[in-house]
PDB file of C-alpha atoms and ligand atoms in Angstrom:
ATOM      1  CA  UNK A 136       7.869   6.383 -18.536  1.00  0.00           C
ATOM      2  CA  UNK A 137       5.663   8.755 -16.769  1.00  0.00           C
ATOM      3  CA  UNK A 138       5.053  10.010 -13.219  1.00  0.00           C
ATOM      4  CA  UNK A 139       1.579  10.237 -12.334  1.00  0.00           C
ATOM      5  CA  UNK A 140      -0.688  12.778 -10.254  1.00  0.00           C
ATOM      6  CA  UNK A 141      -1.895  10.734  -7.037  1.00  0.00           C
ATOM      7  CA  UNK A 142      -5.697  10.637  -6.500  1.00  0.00           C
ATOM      8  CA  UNK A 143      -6.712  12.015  -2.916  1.00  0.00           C
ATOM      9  CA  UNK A 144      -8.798  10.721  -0.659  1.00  0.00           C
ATOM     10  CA  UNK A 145     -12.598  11.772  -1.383  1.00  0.00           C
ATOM     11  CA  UNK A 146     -11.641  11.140  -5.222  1.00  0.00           C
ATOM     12  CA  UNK A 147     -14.520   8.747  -6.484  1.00  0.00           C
ATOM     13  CA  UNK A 148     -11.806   5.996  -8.023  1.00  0.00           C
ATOM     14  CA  UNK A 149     -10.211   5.214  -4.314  1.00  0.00           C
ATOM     15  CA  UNK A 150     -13.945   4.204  -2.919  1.00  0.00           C
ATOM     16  CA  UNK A 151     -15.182   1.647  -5.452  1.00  0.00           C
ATOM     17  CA  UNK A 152     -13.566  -2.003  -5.869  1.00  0.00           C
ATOM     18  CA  UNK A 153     -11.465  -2.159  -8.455  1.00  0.00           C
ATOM     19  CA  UNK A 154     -12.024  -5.143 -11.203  1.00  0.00           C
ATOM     20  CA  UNK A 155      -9.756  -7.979 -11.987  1.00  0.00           C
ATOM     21  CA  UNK A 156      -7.364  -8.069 -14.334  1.00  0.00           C
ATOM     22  CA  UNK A 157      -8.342 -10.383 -17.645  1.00  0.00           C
ATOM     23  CA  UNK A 158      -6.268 -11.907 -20.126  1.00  0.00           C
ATOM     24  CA  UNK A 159      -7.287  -8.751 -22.485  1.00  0.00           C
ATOM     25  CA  UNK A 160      -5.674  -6.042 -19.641  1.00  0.00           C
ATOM     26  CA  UNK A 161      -2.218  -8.031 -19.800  1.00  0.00           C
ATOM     27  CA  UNK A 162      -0.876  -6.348 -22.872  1.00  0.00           C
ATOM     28  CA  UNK A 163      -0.858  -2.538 -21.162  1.00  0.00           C
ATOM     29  CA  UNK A 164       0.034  -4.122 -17.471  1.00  0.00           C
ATOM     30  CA  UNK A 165       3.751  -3.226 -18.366  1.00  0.00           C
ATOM     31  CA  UNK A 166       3.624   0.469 -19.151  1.00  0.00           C
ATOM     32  CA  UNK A 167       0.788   0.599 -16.073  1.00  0.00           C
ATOM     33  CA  UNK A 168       3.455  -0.828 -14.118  1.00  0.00           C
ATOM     34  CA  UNK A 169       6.201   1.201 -14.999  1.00  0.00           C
ATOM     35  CA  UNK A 170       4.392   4.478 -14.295  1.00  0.00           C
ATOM     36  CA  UNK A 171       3.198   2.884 -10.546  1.00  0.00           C
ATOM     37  CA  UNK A 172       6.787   2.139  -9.904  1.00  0.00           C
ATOM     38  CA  UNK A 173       8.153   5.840 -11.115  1.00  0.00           C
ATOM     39  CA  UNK A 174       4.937   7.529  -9.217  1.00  0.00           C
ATOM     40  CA  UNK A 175       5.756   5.797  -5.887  1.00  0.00           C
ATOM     41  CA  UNK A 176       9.495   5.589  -6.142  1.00  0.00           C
ATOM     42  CA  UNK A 177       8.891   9.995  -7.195  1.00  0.00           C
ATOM     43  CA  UNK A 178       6.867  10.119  -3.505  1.00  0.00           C
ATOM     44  CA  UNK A 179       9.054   7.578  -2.195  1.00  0.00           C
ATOM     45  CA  UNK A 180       6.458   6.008  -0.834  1.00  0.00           C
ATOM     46  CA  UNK A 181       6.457   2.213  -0.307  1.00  0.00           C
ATOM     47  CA  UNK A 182       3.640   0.986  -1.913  1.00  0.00           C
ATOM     48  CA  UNK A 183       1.257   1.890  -4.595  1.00  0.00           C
ATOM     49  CA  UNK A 184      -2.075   0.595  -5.651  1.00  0.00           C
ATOM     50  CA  UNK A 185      -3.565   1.070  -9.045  1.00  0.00           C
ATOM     51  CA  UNK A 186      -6.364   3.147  -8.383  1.00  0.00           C
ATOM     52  CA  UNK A 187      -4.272   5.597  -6.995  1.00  0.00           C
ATOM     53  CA  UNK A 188      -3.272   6.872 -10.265  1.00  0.00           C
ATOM     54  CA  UNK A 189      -6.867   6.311 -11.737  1.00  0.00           C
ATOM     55  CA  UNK A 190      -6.542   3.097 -12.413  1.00  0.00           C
ATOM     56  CA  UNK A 191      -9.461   0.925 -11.359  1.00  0.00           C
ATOM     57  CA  UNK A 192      -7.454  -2.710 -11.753  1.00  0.00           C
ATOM     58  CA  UNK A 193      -6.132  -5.137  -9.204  1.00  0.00           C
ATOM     59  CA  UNK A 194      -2.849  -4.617  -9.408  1.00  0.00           C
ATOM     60  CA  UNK A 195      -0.182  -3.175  -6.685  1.00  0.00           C
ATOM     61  CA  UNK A 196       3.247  -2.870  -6.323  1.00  0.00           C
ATOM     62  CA  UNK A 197       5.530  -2.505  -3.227  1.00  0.00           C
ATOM     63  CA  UNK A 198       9.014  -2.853  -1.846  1.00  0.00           C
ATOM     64  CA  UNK A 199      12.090  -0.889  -0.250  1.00  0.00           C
ATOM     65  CA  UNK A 200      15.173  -1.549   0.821  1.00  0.00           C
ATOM     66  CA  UNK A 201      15.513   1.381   3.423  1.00  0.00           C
ATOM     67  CA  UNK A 202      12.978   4.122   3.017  1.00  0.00           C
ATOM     68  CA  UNK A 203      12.661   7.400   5.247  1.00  0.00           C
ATOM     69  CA  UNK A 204       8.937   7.522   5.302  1.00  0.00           C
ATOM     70  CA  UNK A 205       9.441   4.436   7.312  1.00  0.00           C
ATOM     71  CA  UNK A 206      12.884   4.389   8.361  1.00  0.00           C
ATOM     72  CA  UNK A 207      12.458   1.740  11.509  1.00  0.00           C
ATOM     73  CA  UNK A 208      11.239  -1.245   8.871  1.00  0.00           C
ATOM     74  CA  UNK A 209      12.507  -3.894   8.105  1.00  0.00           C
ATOM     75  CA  UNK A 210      13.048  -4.542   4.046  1.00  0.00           C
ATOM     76  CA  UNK A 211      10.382  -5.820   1.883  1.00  0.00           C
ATOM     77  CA  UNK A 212      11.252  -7.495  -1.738  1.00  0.00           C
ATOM     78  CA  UNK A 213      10.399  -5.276  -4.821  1.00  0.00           C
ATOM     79  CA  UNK A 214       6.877  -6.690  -5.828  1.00  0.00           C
ATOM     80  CA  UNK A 215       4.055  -6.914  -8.475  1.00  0.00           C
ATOM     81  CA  UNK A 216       0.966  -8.282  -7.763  1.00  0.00           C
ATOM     82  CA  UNK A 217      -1.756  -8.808  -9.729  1.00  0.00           C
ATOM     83  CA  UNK A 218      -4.849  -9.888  -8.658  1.00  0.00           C
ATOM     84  CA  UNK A 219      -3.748 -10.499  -5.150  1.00  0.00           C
ATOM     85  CA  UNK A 220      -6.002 -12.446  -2.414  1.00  0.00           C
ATOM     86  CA  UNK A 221      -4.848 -12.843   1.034  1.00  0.00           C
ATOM     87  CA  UNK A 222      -5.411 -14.816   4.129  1.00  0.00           C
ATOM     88  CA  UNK A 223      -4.676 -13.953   7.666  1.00  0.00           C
ATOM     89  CA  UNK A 224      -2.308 -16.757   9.688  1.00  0.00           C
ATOM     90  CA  UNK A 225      -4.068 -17.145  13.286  1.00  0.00           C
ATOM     91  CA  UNK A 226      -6.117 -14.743  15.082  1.00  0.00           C
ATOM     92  CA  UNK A 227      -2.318 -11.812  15.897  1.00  0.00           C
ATOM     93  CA  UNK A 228      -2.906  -8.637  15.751  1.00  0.00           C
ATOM     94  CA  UNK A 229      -0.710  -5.662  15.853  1.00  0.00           C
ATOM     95  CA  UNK A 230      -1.013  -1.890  15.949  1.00  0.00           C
ATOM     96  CA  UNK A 231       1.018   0.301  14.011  1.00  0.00           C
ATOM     97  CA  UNK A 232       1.412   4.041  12.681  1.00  0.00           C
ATOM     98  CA  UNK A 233       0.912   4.139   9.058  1.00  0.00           C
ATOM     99  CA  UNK A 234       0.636   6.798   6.487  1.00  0.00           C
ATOM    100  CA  UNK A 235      -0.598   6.703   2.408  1.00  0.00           C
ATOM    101  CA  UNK A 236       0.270   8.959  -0.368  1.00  0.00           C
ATOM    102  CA  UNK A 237      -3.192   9.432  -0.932  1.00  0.00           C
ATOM    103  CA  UNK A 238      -3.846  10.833   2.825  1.00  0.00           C
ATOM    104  CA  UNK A 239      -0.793  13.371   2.496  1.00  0.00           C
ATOM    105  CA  UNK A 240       0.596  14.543   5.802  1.00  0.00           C
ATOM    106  CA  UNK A 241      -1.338  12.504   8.392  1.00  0.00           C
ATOM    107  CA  UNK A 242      -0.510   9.212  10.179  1.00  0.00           C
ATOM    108  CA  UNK A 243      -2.830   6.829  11.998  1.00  0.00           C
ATOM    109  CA  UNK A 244      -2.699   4.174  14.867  1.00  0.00           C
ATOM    110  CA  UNK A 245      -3.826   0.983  12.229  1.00  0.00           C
ATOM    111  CA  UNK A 246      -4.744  -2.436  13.737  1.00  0.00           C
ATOM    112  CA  UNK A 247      -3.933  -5.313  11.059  1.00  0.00           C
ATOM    113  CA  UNK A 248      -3.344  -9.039  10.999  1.00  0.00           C
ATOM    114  CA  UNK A 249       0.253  -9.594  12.155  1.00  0.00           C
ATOM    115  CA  UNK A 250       0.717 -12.527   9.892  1.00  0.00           C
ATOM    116  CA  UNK A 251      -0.763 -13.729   6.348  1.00  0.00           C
ATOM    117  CA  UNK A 252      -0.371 -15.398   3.206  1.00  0.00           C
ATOM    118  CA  UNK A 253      -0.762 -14.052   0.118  1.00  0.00           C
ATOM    119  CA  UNK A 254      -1.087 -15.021  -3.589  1.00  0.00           C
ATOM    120  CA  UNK A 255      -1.614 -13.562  -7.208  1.00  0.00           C
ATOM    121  CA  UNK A 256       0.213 -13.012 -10.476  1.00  0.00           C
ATOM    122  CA  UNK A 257       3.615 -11.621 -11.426  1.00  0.00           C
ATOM    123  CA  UNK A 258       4.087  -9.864 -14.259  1.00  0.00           C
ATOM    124  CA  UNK A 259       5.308 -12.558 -16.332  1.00  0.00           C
ATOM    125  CA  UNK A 260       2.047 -14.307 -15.660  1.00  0.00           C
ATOM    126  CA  UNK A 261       3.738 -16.599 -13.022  1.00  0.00           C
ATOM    127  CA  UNK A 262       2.255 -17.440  -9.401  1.00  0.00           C
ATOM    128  CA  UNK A 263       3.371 -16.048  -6.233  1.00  0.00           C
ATOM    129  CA  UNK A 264       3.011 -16.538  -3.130  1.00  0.00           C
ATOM    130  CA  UNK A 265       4.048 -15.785   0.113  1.00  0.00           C
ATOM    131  CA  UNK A 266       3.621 -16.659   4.162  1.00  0.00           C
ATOM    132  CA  UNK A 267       4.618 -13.117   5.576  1.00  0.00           C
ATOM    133  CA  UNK A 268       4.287 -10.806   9.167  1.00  0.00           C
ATOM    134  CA  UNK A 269       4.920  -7.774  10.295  1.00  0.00           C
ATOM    135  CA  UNK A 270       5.141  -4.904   8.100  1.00  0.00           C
ATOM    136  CA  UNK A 271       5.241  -6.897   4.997  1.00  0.00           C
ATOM    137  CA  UNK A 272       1.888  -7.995   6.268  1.00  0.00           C
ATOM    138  CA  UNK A 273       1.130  -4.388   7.256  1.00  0.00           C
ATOM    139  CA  UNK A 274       1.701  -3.241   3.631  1.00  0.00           C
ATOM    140  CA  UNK A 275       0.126  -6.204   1.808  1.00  0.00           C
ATOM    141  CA  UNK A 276      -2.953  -5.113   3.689  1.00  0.00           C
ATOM    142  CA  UNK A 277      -3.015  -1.507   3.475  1.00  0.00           C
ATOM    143  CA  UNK A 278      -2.498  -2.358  -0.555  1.00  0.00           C
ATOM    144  CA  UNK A 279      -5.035  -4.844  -0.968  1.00  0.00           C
ATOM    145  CA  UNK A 280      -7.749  -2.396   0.949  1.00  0.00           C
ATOM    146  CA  UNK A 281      -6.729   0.092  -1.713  1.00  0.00           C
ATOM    147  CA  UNK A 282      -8.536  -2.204  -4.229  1.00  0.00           C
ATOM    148  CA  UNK A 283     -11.772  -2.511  -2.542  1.00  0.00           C
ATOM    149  CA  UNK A 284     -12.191   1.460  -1.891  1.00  0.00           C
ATOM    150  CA  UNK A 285     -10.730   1.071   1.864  1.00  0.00           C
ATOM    151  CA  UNK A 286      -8.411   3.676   2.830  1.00  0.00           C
ATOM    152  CA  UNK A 287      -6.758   3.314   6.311  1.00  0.00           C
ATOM    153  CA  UNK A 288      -8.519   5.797   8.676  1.00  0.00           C
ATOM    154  CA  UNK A 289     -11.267   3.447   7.515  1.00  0.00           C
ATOM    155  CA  UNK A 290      -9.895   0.538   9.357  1.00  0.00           C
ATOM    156  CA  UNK A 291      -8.760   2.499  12.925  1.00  0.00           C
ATOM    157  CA  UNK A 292     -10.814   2.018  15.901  1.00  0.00           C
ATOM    158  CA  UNK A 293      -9.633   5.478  17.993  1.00  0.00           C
ATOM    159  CA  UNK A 294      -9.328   8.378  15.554  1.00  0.00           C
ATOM    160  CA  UNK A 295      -7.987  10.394  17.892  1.00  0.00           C
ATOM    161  CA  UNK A 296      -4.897   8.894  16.885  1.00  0.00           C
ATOM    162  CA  UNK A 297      -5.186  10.449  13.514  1.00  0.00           C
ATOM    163  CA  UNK A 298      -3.157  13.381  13.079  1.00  0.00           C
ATOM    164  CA  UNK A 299      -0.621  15.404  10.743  1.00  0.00           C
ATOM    165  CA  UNK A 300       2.901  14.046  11.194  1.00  0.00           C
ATOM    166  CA  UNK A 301       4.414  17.600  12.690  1.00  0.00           C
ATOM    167  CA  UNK A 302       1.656  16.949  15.128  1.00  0.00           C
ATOM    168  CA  UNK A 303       1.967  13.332  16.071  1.00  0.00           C
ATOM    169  CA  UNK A 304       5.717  13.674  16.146  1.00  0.00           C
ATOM    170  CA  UNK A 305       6.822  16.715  17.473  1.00  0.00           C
ATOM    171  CA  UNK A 306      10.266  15.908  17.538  1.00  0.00           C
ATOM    172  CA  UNK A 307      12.049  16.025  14.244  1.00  0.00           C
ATOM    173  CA  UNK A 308      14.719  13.380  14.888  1.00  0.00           C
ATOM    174  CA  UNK A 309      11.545  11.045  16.100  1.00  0.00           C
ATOM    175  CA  UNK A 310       9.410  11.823  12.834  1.00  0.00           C
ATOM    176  CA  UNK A 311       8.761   9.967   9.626  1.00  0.00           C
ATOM    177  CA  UNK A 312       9.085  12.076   6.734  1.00  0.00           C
ATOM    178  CA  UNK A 313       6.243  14.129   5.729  1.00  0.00           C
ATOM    179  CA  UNK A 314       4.650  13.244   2.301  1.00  0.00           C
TER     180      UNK A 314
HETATM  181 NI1   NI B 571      -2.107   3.898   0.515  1.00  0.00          NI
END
């Protein structure tokens, strides 16, 4: 289908909540889909929220099986979401570098629940849901904040560790890939 451009941060569509999708939206979910999943699988990124390609609906996508952006974790399941709520599991938190194709080049120190269920739609209109931790949890999170305008530097509490990956990681064989 088609690869799309990736909205920046700063663009207008990444800092307003997104709408739910409606019976009526269903029919052009697929080809919406399609072009997340070649536009994120193009930046081999590992997750992708709607309005990053302009689109203001609730609806992400995410899942790798290895991927050198993040090459320490663990696998998540290839997954559509749409309309997706979550809940945290107990009061764990963990801290963690994270990066977004929509903040190209930098990483950040992100706290985020360490645990959490989640729940929404497939794309064959059936329900999911999940108990998950750890960077499944991490992503599911950094995904969902995509459709309420929230872009991780947003949710750090010490900005000084925000920086550009040559920066942060000054050894190659230590650093993520850049975007
Ligand atoms: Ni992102």
């Amino acid at each position: 289908m088609a690869v799309r451009p990736i909205l920046r941060m700063g663009h207008p569509v990444l800092r307003v909540r997104a709408r739910e999708v409606t019976a009526e939206d269903w029919v052009d979910l697929p080809a919406l889909v399609q072009d997340m999943k070649d536009t994120m699988h193009q930046a081999r990124g590992v997750g992708l929220a709607a309005p990053q390609i302009g689109v203001s609906l609730r609806v992400v996508i995410f899942g790798f099986e290895t991927n050198e952006r993040y090459p320490d974790a663990e696998a998540v399941p290839e997954t559509v979401i749409i309309n997706p709520q979550w809940g945290a599991l107990g009061d764990g938190e963990e801290e963690d570098w994270e990066g977004c194709l929509s903040v190209p080049g930098l990483r950040g120190w992100v706290p985020r629940s360490k645990a959490l269920e989640y729940s929404g739609w497939t794309l064959d209109r059936r329900p999911l849901e999940r108990k998950v931790e750890g960077f499944h949890a991490r992503v599911i999170q950094h995904e969902c904040d995509h459709l309420d305008g929230i872009l991780y530097p947003m949710r750090m509490r010490d900005l000084s560790r925000l920086g550009f990956v040559e920066e942060l990681f000054p050894d190659p064989d230590q650093r993520p890939a850049d975007d």
